[in-house]
Short mmCIF file of C-alpha atoms in Angstrom, two decimals:
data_model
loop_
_atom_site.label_atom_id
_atom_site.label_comp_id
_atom_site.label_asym_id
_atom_site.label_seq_id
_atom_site.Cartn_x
_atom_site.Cartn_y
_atom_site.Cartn_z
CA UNK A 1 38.21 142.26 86.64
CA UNK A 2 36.51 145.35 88.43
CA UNK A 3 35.07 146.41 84.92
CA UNK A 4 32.91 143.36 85.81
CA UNK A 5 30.66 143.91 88.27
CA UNK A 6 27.09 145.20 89.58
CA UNK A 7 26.65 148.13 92.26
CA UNK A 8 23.43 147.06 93.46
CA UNK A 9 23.47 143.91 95.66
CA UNK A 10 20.40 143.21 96.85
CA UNK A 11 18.21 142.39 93.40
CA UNK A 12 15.73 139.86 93.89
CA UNK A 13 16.38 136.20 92.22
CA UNK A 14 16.38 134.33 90.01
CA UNK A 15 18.31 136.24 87.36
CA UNK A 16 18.56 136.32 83.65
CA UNK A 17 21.49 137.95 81.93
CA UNK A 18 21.10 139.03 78.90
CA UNK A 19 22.86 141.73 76.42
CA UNK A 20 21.42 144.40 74.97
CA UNK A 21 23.44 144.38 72.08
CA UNK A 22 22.26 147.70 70.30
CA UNK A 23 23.14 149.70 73.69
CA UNK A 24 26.64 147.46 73.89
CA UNK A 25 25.74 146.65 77.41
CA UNK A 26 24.75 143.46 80.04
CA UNK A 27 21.99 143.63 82.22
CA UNK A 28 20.53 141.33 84.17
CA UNK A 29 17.00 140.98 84.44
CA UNK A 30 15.09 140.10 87.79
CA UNK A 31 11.74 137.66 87.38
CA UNK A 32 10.45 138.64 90.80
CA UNK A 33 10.16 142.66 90.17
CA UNK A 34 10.62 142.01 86.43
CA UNK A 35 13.45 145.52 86.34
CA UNK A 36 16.38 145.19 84.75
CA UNK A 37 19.69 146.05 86.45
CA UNK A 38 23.00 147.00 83.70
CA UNK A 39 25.86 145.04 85.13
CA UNK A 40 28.91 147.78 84.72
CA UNK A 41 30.83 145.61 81.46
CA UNK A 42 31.43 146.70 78.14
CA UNK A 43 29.92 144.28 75.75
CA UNK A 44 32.27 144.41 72.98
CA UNK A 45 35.32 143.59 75.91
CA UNK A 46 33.05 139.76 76.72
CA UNK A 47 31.44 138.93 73.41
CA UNK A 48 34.44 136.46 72.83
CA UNK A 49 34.12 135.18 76.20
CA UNK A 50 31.87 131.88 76.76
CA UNK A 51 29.97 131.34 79.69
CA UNK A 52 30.01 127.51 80.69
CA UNK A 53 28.57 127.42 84.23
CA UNK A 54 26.53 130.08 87.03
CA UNK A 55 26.26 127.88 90.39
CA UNK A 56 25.95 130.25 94.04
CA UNK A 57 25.50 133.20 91.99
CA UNK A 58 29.01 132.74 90.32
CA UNK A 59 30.00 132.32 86.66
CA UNK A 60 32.86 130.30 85.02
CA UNK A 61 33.84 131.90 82.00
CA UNK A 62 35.98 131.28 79.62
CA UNK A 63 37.78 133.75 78.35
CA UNK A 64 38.84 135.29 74.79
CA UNK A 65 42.35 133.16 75.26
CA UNK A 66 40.13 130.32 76.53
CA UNK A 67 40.75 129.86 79.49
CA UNK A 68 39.06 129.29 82.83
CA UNK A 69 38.03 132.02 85.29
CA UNK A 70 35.66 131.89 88.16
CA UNK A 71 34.02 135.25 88.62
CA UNK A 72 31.23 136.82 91.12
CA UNK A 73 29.40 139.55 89.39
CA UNK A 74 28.60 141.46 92.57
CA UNK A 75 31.24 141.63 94.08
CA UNK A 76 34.08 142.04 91.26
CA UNK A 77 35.88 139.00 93.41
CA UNK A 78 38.10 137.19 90.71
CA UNK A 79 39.78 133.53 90.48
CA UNK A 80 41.69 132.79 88.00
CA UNK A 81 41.46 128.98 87.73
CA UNK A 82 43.89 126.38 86.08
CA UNK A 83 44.54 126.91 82.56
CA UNK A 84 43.15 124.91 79.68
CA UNK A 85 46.90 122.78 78.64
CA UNK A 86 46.63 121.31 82.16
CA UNK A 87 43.11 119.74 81.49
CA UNK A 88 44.38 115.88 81.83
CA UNK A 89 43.65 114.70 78.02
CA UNK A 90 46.11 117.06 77.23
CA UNK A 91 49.99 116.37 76.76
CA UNK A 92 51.20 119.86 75.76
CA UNK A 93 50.40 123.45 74.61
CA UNK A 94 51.66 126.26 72.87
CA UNK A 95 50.67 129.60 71.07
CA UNK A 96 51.63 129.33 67.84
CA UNK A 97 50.58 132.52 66.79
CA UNK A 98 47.87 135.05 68.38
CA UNK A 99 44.61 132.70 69.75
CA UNK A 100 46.06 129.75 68.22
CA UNK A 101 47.43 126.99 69.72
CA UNK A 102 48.73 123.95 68.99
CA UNK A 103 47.72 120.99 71.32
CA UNK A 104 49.12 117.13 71.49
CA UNK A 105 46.64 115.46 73.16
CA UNK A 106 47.36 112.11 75.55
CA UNK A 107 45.73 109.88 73.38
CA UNK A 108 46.84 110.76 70.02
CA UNK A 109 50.20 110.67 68.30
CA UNK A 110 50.20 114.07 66.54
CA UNK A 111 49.26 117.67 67.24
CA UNK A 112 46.23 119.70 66.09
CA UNK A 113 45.95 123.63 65.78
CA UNK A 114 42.90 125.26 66.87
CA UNK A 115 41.96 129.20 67.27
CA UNK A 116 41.04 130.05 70.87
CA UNK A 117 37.41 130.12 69.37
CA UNK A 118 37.40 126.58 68.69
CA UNK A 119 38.51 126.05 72.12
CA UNK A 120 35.93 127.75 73.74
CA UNK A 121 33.20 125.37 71.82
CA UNK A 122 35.96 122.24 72.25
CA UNK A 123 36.62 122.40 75.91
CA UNK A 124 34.33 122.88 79.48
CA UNK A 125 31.08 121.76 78.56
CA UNK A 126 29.58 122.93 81.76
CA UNK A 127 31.17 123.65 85.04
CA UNK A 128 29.49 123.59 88.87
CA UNK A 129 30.68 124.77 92.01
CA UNK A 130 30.28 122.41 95.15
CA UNK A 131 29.60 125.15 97.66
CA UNK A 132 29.75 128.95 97.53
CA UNK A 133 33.47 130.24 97.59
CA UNK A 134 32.51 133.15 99.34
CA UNK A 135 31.48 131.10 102.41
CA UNK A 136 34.05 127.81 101.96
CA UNK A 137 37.61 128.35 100.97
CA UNK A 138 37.86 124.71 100.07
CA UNK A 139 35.00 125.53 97.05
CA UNK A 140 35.69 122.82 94.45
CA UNK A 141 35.17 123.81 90.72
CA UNK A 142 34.22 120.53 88.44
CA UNK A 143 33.42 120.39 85.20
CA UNK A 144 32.28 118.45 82.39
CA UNK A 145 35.28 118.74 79.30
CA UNK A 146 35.02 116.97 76.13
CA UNK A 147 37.14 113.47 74.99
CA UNK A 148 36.47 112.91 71.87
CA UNK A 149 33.54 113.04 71.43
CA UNK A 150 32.68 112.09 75.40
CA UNK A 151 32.28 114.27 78.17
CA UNK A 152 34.41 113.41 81.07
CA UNK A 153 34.87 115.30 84.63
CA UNK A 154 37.58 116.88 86.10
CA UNK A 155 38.27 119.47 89.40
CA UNK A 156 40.39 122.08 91.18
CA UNK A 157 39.95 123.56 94.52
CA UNK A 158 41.03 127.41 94.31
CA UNK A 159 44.78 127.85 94.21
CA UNK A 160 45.24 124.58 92.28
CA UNK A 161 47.54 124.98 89.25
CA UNK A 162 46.03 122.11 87.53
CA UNK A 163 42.94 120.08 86.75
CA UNK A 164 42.22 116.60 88.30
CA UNK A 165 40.46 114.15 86.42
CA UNK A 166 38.35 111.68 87.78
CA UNK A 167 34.79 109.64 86.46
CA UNK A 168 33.45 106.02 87.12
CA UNK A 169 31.74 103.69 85.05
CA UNK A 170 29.93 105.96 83.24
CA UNK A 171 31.52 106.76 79.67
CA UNK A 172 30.23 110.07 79.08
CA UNK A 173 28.32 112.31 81.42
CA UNK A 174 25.21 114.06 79.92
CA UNK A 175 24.92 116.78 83.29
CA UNK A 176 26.16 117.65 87.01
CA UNK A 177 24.71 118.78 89.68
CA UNK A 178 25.93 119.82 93.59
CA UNK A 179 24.50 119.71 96.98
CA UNK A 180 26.35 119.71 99.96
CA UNK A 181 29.76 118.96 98.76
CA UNK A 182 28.07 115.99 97.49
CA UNK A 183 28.51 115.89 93.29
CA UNK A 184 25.65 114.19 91.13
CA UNK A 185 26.74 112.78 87.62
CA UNK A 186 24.01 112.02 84.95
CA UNK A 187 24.93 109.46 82.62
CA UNK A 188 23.01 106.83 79.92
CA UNK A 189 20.79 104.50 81.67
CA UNK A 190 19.72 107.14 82.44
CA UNK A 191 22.42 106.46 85.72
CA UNK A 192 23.53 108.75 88.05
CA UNK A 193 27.16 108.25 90.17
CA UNK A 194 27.22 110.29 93.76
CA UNK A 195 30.08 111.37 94.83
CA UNK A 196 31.71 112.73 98.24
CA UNK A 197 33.81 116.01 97.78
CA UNK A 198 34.69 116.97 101.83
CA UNK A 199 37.83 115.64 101.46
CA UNK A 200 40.58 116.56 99.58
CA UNK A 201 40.10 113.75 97.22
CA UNK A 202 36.49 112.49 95.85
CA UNK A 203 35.21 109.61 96.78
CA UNK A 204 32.13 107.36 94.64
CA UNK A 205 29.71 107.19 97.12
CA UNK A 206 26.97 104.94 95.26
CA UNK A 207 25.92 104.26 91.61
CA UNK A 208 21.87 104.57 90.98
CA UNK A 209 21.08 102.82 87.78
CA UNK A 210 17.61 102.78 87.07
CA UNK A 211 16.19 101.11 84.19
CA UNK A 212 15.07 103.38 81.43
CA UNK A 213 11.91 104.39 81.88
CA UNK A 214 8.79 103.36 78.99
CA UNK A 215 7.69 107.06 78.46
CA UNK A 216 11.28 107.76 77.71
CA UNK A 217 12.17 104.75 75.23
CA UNK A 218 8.20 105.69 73.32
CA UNK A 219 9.17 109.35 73.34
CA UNK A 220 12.49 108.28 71.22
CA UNK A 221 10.21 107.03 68.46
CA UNK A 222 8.25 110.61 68.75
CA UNK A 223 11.13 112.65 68.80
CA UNK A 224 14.23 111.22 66.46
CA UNK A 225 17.32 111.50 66.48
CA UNK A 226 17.29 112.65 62.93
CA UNK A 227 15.04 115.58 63.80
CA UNK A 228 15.54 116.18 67.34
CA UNK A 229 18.30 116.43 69.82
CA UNK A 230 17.17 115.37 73.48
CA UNK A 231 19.94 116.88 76.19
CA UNK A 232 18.75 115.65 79.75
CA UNK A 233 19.32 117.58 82.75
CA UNK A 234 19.55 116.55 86.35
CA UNK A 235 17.60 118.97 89.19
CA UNK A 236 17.79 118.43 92.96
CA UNK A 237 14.81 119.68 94.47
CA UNK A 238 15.05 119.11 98.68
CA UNK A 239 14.63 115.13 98.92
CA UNK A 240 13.83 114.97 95.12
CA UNK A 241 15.93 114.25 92.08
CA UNK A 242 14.40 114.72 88.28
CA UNK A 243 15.16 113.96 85.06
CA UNK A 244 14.30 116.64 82.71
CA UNK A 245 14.58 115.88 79.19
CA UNK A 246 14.52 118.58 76.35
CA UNK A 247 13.45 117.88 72.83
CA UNK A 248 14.53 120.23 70.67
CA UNK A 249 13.96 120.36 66.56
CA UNK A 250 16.80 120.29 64.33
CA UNK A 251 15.12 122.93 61.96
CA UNK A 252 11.38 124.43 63.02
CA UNK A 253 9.21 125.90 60.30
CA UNK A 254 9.10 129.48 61.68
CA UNK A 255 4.78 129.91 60.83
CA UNK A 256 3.39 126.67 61.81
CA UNK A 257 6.27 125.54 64.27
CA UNK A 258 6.29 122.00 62.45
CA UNK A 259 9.87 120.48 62.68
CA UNK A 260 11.62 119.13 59.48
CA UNK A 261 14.95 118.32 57.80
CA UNK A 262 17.53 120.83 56.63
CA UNK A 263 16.29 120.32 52.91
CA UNK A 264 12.64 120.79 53.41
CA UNK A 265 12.34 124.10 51.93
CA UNK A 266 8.81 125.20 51.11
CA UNK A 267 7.83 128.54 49.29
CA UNK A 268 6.79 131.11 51.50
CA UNK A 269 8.28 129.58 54.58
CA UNK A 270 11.36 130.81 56.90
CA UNK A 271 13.63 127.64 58.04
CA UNK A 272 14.03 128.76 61.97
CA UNK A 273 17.24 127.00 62.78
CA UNK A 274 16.14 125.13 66.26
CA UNK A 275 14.08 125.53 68.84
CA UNK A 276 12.56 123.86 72.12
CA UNK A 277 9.60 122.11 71.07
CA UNK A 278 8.73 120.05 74.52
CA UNK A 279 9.91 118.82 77.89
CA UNK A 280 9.49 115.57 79.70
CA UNK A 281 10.04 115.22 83.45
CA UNK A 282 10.51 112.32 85.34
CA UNK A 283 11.39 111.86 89.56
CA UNK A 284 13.33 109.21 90.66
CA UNK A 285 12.01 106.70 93.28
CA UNK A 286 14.94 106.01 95.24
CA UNK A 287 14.00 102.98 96.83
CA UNK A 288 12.45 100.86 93.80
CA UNK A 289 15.41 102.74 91.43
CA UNK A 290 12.77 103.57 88.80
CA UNK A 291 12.09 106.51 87.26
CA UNK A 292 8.38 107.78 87.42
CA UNK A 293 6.94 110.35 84.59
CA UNK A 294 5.84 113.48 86.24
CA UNK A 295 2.64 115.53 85.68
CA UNK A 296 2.66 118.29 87.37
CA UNK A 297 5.98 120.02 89.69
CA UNK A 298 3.04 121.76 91.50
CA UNK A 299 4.75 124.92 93.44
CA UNK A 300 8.39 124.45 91.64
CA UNK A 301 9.37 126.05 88.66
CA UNK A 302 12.80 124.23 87.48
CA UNK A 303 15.74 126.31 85.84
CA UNK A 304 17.95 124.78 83.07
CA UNK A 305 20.69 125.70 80.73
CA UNK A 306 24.36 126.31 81.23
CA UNK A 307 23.77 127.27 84.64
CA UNK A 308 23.34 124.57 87.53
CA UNK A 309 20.13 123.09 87.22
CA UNK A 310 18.08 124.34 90.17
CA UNK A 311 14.54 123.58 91.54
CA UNK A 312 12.72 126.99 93.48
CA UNK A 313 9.28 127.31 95.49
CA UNK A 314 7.33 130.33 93.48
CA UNK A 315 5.96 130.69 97.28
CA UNK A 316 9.27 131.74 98.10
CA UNK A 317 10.29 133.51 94.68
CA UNK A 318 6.84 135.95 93.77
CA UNK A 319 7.02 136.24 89.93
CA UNK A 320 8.25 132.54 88.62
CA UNK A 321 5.49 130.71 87.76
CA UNK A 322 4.62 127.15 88.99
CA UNK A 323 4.83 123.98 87.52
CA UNK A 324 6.77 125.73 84.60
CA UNK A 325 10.57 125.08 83.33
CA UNK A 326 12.23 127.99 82.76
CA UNK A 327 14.93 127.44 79.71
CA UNK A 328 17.93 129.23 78.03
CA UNK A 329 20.07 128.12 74.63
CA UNK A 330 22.75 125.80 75.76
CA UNK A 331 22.66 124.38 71.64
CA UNK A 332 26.74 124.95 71.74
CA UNK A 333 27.81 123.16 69.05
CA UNK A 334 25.45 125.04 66.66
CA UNK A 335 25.20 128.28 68.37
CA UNK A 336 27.69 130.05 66.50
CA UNK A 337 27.18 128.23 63.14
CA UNK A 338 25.82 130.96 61.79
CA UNK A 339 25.37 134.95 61.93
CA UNK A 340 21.82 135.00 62.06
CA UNK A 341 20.73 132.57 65.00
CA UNK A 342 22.57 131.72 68.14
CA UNK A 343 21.49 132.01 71.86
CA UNK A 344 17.63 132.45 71.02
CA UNK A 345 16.00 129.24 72.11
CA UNK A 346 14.38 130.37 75.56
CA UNK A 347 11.36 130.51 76.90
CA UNK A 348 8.80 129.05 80.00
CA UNK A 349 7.44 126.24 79.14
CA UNK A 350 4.36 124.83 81.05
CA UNK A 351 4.14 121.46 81.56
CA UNK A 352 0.77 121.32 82.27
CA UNK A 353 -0.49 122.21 78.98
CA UNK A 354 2.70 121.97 77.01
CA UNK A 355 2.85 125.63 75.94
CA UNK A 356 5.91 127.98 75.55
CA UNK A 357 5.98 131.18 76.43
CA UNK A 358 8.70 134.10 75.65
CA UNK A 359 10.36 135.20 78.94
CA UNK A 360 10.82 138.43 78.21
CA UNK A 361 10.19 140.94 74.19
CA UNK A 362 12.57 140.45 71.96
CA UNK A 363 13.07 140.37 68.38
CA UNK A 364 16.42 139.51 68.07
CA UNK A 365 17.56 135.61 66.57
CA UNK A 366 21.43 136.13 67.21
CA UNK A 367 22.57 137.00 70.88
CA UNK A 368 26.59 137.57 71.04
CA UNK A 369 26.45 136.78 74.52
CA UNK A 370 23.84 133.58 75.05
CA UNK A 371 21.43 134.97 77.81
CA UNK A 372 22.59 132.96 81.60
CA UNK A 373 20.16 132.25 84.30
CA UNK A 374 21.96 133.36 87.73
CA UNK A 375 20.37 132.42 90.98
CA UNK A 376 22.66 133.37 93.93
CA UNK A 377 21.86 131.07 97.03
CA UNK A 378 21.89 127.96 94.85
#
């Protein structure tokens, strides 16, 4: 995959990519010097490709067939990783014709057909790496894959020709996040399991439940599930651990930004399909096990999307901007509803007065390829 790749190494992070679909070609976009950089790729050869995960300045892709490949941007350096019949809710796999596939799946007694484009949306529904690969040969890949409706976890060291499932108690896992080997799995509660990936097999360290904080069950009633959808993220910052929870509306009135149901058509007014309206953050206090609302992130600035989560110093990264969440579109299910939206919803969003702001000019509402924060050392 030398096609894929980026001659200049040293370009100060973090990184956005982002296509520029009129000149068919990637670049990514620096936030410290604010110059973009074209990546060497032919856009029209990855629009069918879905990026599910950018964690030590690698991506996990899936590609047009839909399966799993780990890939380093500036280097070129390839993995091809287990394919997507050996994902363990699976029984068997077959092509039945070109990008289609017929799968029986372990806990069903009959097959299904889907096109390799419903398997991309289906499958990985983020993916983390627990250490740089270029550094540790015994890099672990996990991911979060859907069940039925669930998101479960699952691994493979490099070389492995399969996926390994494994999970707890929790029943469906909502975000990941690495640190040292050590894997981080948000579930409801909220809840988070630890587990211990230096050996071969991984090992639950500890399970931190923590009551559900009263910000967080008032802020349900604000923002319903009706009208909003609320992912929640999980960010390690040094000795920290937040919560970040996105609200975003269903359907946002594009002039006055006021959020209402699919049917609320008024004269004069453009339906915008759904955007990030707001962000609550909350720390955990790890020896009461509470979570504590959070007013300010003072130096950080905190990254989130299909990328791992990450927390940086703006002291140590000149051009982010502090006590700010910086956001991309991870909406997958409705991303590619429709030709006219898709990718869009990004922005900075200040959580000290609540505003968004654009993170870089565009006009476009439809992005083939859904722009991917990339931060290399993290």
């Amino acid at each position: 995959m030398e096609f894929f790749k980026i001659s200049c190494f040293n370009i100060p992070s973090p990184l956005l990519m982002f296509p520029v679909q009129e000149e068919n070609k990637v670049c990514l976009f620096s936030l410290t010097n604010k110059r973009e950089y074209e990546l060497k790729v032919d856009l029209e050869k990855i629009q069918n490709w879905r990026f599910v995960g950018s964690s030590h300045g690698w991506l996990v892709i899936l590609n047009e067939k839909a399966d799993p490949i780990l890939l380093n941007i500036f280097s070129g350096i390839c993995h091809q990783l287990p394919g997507k019949e050996t994902f363990p809710h699976i029984d068997s796999m077959r092509e039945v014709e070109n990008e289609v596939f017929e799968i029986h799946y372990k806990s069903w007694n009959y097959s299904v057909t889907h096109s390799s484009e419903t398997l991309r949306q289906l499958s990985v529904v983020k993916a983390v790496l627990s250490s740089d690969p270029s550094c540790d040969a015994n890099c672990t890949v996990i991911v979060m894959y859907f069940v039925l409706g669930t998101s479960k976890l699952a691994f493979c060291r490099l070389g492995d020709s399969r996926w390994t499932g494994f999970g707890g108690e929790i029943q469906s896992y909502y975000d990941v996040v690495c640190k040292d080997n050590t894997l981080y799995a948000l579930g409801g509660g909220p809840s988070i399991e630890v587990w211990d990936f230096h050996e071969s097999t991984p090992t639950r360290k500890i399970v931190i439940q923590a009551p559900c904080p009263q910000e967080l069950k008032e802020a349900r009633q604000i923002y319903p599930s009706d009208l909003y959808s609320s992912p929640w993220y999980l960010v390690f910052s040094s000795c920290e651990m937040f919560l970040v929870v996105r609200y975003i509306g269903e359907f946002v009135r594009y002039d006055d930004g006021e959020v209402v149901y699919e049917g609320d058509t008024v004269t004069n007014y453009f339906i915008f399909p759904y955007r990030t309206i707001k962000f609550h953050v909350y720390k955990l206090d790890f020896d009461q096990k509470i979570w504590l609302p959070v007013e300010s992130l003072n130096d950080r600035a905190l990254f989130v999307g299909g990328n791992h989560s990450v927390s940086l110093s703006v002291k140590e990264h000149p051009g982010c901007k502090a006590n700010s969440i910086y956001f991309t579109d991870d909406y997958w299910v409705r991303m590619n509803e429709h030709d006219s939206y898709g990718g869009h919803d990004m922005g900075i969003f200040n959580l000290g007065d609540g505003s968004i702001e654009q993170l870089f000019d565009y006009d476009l509402q439809k992005f083939e390829l859904p722009p991917f924060w990339i931060v290399p050392n993290y």
